[in-house]
PDB file of C-alpha atoms in Angstrom:
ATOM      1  CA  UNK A   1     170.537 118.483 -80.180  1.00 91.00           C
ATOM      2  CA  UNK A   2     170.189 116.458 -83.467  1.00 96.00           C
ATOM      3  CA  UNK A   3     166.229 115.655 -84.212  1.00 97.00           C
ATOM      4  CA  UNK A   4     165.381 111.952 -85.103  1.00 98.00           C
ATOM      5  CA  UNK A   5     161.646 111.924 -86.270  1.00 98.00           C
ATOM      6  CA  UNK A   6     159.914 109.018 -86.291  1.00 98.00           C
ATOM      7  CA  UNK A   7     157.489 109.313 -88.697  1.00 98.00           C
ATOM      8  CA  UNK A   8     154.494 106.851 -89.389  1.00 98.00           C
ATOM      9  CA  UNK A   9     150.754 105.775 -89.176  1.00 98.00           C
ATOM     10  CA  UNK A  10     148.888 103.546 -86.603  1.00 97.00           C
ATOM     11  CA  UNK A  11     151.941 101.240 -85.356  1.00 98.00           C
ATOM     12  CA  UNK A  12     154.567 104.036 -84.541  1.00 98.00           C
ATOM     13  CA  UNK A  13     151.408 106.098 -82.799  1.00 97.00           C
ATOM     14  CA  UNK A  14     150.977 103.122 -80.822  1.00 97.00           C
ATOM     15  CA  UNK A  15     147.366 102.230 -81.527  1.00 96.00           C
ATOM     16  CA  UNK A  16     145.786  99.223 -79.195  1.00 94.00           C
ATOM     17  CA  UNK A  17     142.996  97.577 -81.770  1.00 91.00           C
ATOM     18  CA  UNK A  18     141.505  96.004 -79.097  1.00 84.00           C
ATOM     19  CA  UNK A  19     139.799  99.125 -77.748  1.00 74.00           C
ATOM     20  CA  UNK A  20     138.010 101.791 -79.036  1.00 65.00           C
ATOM     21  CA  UNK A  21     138.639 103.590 -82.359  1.00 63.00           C
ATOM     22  CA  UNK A  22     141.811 106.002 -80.168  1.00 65.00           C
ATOM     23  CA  UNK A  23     143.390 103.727 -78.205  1.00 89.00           C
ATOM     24  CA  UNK A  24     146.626 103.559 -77.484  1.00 93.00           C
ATOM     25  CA  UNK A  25     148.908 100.828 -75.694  1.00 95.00           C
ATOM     26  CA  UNK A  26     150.535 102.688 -72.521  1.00 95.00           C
ATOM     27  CA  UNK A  27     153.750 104.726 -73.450  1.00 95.00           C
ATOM     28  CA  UNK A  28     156.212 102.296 -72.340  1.00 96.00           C
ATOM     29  CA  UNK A  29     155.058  99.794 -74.390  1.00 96.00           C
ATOM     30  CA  UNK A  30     155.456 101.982 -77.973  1.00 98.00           C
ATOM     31  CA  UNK A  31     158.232 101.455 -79.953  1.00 98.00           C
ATOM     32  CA  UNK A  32     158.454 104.907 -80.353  1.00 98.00           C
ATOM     33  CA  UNK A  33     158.590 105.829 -76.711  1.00 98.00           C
ATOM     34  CA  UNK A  34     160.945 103.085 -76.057  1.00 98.00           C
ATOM     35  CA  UNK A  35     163.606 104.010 -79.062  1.00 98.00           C
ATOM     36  CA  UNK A  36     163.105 107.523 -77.905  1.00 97.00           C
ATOM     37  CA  UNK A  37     163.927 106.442 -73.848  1.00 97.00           C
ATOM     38  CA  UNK A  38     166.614 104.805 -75.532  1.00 97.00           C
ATOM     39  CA  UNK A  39     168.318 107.229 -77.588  1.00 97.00           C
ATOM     40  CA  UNK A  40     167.351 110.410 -75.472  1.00 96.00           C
ATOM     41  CA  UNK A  41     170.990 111.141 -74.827  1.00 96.00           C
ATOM     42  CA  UNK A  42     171.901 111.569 -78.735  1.00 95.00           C
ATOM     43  CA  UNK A  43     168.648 112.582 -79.959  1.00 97.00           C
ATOM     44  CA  UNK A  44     165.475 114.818 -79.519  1.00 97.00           C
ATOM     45  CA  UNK A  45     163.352 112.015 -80.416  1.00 97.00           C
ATOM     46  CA  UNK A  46     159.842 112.888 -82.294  1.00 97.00           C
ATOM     47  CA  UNK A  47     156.875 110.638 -82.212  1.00 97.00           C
ATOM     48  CA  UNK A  48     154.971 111.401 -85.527  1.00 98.00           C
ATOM     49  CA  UNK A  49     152.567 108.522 -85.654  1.00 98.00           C
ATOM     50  CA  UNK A  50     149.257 108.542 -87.121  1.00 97.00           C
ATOM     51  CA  UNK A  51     146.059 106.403 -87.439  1.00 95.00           C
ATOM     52  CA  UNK A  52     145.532 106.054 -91.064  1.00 95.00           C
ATOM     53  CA  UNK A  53     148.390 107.540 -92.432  1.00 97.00           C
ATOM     54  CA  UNK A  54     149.294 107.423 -96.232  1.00 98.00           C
ATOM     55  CA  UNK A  55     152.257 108.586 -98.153  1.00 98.00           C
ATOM     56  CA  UNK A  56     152.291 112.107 -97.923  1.00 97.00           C
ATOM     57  CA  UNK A  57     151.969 114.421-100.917  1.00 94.00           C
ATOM     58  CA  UNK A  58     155.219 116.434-101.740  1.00 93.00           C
ATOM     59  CA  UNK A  59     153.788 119.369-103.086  1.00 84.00           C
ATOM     60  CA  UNK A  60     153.350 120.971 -99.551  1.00 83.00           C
ATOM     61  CA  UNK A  61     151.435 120.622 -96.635  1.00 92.00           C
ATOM     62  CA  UNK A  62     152.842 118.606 -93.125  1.00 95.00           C
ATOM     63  CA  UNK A  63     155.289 116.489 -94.414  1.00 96.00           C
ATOM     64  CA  UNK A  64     156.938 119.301 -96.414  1.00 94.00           C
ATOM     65  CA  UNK A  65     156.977 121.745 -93.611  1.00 94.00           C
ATOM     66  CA  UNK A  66     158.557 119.386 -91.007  1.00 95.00           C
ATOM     67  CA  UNK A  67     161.202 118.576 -93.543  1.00 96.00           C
ATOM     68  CA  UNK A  68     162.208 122.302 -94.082  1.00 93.00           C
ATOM     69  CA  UNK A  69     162.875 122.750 -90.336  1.00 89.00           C
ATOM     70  CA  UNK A  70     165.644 120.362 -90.358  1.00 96.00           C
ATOM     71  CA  UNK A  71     169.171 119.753 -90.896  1.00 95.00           C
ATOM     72  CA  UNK A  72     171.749 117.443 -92.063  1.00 95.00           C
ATOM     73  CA  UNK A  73     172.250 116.698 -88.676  1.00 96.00           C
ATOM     74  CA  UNK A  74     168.739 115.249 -87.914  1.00 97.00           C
ATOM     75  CA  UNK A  75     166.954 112.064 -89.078  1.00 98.00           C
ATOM     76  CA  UNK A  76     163.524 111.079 -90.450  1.00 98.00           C
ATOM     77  CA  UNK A  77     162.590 107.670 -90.185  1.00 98.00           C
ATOM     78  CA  UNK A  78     159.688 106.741 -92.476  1.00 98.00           C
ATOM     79  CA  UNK A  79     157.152 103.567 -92.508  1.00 98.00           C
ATOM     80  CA  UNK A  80     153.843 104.256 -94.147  1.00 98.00           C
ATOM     81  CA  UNK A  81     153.070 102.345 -96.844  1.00 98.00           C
ATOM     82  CA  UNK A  82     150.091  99.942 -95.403  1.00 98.00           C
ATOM     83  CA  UNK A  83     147.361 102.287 -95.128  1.00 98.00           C
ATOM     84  CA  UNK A  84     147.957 102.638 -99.102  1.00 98.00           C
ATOM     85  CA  UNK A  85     147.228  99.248 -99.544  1.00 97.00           C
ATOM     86  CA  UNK A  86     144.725  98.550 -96.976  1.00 94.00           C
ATOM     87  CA  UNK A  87     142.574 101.484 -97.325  1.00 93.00           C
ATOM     88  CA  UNK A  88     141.663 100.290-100.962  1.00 91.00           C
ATOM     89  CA  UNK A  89     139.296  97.599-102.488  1.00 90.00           C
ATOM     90  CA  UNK A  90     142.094  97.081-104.990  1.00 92.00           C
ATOM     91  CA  UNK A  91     145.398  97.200-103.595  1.00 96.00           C
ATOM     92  CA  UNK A  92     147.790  98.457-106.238  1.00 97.00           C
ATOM     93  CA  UNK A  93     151.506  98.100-104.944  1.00 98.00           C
ATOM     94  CA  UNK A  94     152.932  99.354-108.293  1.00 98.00           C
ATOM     95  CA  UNK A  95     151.262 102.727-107.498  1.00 97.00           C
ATOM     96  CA  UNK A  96     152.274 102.699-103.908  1.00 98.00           C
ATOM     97  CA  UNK A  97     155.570 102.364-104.988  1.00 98.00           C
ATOM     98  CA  UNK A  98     155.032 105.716-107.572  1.00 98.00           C
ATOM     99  CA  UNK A  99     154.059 107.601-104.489  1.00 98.00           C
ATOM    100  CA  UNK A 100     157.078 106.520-102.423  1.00 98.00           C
ATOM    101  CA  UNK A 101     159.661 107.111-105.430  1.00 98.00           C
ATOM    102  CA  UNK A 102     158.157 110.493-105.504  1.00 98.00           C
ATOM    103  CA  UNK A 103     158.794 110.888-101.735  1.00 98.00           C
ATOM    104  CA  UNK A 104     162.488 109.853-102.245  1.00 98.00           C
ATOM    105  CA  UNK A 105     163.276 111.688-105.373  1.00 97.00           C
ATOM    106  CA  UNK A 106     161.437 115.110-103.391  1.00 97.00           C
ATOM    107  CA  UNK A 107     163.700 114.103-100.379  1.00 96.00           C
ATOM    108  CA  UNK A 108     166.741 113.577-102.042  1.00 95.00           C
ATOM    109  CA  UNK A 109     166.279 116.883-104.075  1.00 96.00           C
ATOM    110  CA  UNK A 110     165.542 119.489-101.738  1.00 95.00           C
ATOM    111  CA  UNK A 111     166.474 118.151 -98.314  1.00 95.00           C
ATOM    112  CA  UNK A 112     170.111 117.589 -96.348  1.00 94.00           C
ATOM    113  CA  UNK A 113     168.401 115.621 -93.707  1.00 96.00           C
ATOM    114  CA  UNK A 114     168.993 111.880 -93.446  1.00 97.00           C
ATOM    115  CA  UNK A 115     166.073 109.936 -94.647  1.00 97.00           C
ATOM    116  CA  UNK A 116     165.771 106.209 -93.811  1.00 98.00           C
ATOM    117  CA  UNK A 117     162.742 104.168 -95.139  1.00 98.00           C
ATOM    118  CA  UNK A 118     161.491 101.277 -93.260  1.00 98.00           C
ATOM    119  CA  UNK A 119     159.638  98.772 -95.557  1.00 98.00           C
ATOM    120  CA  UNK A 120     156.461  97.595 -93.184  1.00 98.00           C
ATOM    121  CA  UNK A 121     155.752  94.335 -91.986  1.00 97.00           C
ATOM    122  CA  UNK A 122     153.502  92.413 -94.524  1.00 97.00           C
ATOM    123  CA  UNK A 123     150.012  92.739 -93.599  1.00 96.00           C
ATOM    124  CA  UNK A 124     148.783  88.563 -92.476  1.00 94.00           C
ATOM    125  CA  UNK A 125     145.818  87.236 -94.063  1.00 87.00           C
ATOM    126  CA  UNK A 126     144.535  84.169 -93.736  1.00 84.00           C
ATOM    127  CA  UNK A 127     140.983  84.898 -95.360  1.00 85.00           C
ATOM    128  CA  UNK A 128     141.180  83.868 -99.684  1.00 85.00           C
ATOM    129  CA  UNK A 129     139.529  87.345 -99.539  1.00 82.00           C
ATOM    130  CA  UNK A 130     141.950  89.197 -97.976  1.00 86.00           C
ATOM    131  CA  UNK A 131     144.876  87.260 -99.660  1.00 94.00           C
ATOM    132  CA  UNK A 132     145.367  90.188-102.297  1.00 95.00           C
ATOM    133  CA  UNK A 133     145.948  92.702 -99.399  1.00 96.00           C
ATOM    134  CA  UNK A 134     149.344  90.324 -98.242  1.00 96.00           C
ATOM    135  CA  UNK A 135     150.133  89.927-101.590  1.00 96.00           C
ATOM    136  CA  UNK A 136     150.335  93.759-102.439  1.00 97.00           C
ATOM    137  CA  UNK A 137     152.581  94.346 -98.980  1.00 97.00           C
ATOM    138  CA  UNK A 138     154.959  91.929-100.455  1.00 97.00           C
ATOM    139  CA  UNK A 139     155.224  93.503-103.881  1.00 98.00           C
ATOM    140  CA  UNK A 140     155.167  96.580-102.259  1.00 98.00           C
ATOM    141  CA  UNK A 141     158.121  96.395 -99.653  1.00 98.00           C
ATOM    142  CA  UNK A 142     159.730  94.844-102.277  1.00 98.00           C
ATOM    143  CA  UNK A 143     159.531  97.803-104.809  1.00 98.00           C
ATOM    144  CA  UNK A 144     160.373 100.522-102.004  1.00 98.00           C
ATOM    145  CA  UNK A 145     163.602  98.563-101.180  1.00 98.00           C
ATOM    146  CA  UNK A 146     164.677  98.372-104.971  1.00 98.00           C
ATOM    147  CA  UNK A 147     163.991 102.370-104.596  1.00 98.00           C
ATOM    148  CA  UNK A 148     166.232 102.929-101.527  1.00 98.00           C
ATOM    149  CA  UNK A 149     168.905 101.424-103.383  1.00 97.00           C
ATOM    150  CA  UNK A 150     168.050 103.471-106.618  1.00 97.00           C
ATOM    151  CA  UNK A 151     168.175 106.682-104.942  1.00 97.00           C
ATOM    152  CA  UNK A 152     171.081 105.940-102.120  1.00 96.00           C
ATOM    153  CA  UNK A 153     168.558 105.847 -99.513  1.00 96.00           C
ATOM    154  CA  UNK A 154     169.285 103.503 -95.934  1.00 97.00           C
ATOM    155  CA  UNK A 155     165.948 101.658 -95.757  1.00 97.00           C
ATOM    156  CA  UNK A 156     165.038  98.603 -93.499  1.00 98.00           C
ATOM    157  CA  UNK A 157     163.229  95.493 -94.279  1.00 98.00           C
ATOM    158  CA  UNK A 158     160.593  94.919 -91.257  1.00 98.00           C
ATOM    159  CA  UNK A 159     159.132  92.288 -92.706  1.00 97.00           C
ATOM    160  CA  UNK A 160     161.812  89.881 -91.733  1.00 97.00           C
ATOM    161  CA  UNK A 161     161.512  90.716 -88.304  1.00 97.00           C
ATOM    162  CA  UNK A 162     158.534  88.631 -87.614  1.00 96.00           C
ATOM    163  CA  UNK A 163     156.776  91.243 -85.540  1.00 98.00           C
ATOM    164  CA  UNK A 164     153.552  89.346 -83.464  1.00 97.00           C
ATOM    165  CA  UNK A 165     150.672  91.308 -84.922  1.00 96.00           C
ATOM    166  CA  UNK A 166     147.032  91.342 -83.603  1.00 94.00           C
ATOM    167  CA  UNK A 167     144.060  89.417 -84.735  1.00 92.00           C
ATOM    168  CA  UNK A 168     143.414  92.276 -87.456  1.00 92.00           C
ATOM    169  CA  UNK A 169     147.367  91.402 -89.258  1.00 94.00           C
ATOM    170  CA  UNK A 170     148.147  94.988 -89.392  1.00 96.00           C
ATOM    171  CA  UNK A 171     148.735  96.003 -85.760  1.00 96.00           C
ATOM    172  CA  UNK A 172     151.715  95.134 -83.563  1.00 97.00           C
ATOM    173  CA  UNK A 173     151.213  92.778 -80.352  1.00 97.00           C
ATOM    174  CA  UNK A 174     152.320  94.723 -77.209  1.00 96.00           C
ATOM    175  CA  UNK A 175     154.902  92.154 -77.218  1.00 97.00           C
ATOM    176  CA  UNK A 176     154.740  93.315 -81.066  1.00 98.00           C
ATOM    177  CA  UNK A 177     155.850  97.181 -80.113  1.00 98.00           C
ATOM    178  CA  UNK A 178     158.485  96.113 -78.186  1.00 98.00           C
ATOM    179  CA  UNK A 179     160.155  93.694 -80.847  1.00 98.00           C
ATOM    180  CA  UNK A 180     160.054  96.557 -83.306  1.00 98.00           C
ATOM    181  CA  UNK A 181     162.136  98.656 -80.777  1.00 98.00           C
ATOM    182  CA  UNK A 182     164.499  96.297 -79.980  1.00 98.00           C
ATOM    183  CA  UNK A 183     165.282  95.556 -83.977  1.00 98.00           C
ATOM    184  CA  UNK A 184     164.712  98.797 -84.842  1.00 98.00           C
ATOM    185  CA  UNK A 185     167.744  99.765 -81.922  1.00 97.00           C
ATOM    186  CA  UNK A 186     169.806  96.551 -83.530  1.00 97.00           C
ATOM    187  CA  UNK A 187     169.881  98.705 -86.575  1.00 94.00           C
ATOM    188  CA  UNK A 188     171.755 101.326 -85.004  1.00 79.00           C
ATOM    189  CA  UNK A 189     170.886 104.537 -87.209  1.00 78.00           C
TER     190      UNK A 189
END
């Protein structure tokens, strides 16, 4: 059966930011559990979601190993991006966007699988302070879409979806996860 990975950081894990520093929302309330429910018929669906995740390095490692296991038959589905904003004091979306074109080129070189690239949901901010974190996410979704296109790569804008986020503006809502499944289903892969 054809693989479809999904493969992410904190939202497709499922992580619940109103608990402790592990916790998830319940598995029927994932987007990735309910896109794999959903497609389990056409597709051994893989949950690959991470807290903290960043772009991956292409010169080996995880990412590189779960890509040589698969064919042109399967499908990873990509949405980091975030963590390499957030996780910074100085957000720098230009060299987000240098890791991600390095991704795609790497991909696009040595793979036959289908890669799609989801651009993330902007990160909300409210806080002056925190302003510069929002303001990368934009530039930076907007860069990796301008790279799909460069390199003939299907990749999906979130950030129209208007998916509820938590108090933090990085986290999907319960309700959140579920919106994400249903528009990520809409986009019918």
């Amino acid at each position: 059966m054809r693989k479809l990975i999904l493969f992410g950081d904190s939202n497709t894990y499922g992580f619940d930011p109103r608990g402790f520093a592990t916790g998830r929302y319940p598995a029927e309330a994932r987007w990735a559990t309910i896109v794999s429910n959903a497609l389990s018929e056409s597709y051994q669906v893989v949950e690959d979601g991470m807290n903290g995740r960043q772009l991956p390095d292409v010169r080996g490692g995880y990412f590189t190993s779960m890509l040589s296991g698969l064919s042109e038959e399967d499908t990873v589905v990509m949405m980091l991006g975030t963590n390499d904003i957030l996780l910074t004091y100085m957000p720098d979306a230009k060299k987000t966007a240098e890791k991600m074109e390095r991704i795609l080129k790497y991909v696009k070189e040595n793979f036959k699988v289908r890669f799609i690239m989801i651009a993330p949901p902007y990160i909300e901010a409210d806080d002056p302070d925190l302003m510069r974190y929002r303001e990368a996410s934009i530039e930076m979704n907007q860069m990796f879409l301008k790279l799909a296109e460069q390199y003939g790569v299907k990749a999906i804008d979130a950030a129209v979806w208007n998916i509820p986020m938590t108090y933090d503006g990085v986290h999907f809502t319960m309700d959140g996860q579920r919106a994400f499944a249903e528009k990520f289903l809409e986009e019918r892969i």
